[in-house]
Amino acid sequence: MKIVVLGGSGHIGSYLVPKLIRDGHSVISVTRSDRQPYTASDPAWQYVEKKFLDRSNTNFNANVAKLNADVVVDLIAFDLDAVKGLVTALKPTKLSHYLFCSSIWAHGHATLLPSDPNAVNKEPLDSYGKEKVACENYLKTEYRQNHFPATIVMPGQVSGPGWIIINPVGNLNPKIFQDIANGEAIALPNFGMETLHHVHADDVAQVFYLAIKHRNQSLGESFHAVVDQSITLYGFAQAMYRNFHQAPQINFLPWPEWKKYMEQPEFQPWHEKYADRDGDVEKTYYHIARSGNYSIANATSLLHYHPRHTILETINDSVHSYIERGVIQYSEH
């Protein structure tokens, strides 16, 4: 089949595209620029066709439609207008499957755990989650009423070597890892019992790959792309102290005090290069406010999905990459 992957050199696409090539598909990787995928050393990339298209351009949807793909994997849609525009453009083509990348952030506050990816009463907390839910609802309606061949995949915190991952306090500031590596004390918000959901990009790609392979079972469905466990902030921090052969020094602060702690000047120099534009405290809030646990039962039963990487394996791979890239400084000698 001809498969177009929008965002083909990003975190998920870097692992998905080689899987599709090895399965014998003709793959077009669509990106804004000629950036290197995280799996650039994989020989499968020499068989990938590359297209450079910017979604902000008005002719983006038409240009994707002109590729006349059997399958479109959309890893870069973040609002309803983007999805509606592309769906409208794809309807007259030979498309047989459209896969949309949502997020566990679509869930927001949970009532029963583990959360069901096909739940209809999701309560997202921020604009990102609300847009993802709007896209999900639109695609489910298009599938039911107009037979548009849609599947929804909802990754957790996509992690792996080569980029910055969520840390033990729920944000992107690598200083926490450096402090742990140095054997220094850290402070967790509340009691450290909130949960995170790191998942290796390779396993997220696996869900997309299996949904394509088992098309009939995946149409109209939503699937969580996570592992079958979550990790508490406290468990994450403990594991990192062990990883760096340091004795744990973990303190706990009520949320208002923890916010002030994170506003100390010593944390600020890391922000410009590594933290996201929303800031450390806000990112932590949205991660720990939702916490939760996410079922992979339907991905296992319908797609035969079995994660290859545990949470700690994924985290350790990522942190080892930090050391290799000089993001943090550590030597066992």
XYZ file of N, CA, C and O in Angstrom, residues 19 262 267:
12
model
N 9.186 0.558 10.183
C 8.340 -0.637 10.325
C 7.513 -0.853 9.057
O 7.357 -1.989 8.579
N 10.081 25.879 43.013
C 10.452 25.795 41.603
C 10.735 27.160 40.979
O 11.290 27.245 39.888
N 16.726 27.272 39.186
C 16.037 26.476 38.182
C 15.914 27.200 36.845
O 15.708 26.580 35.815
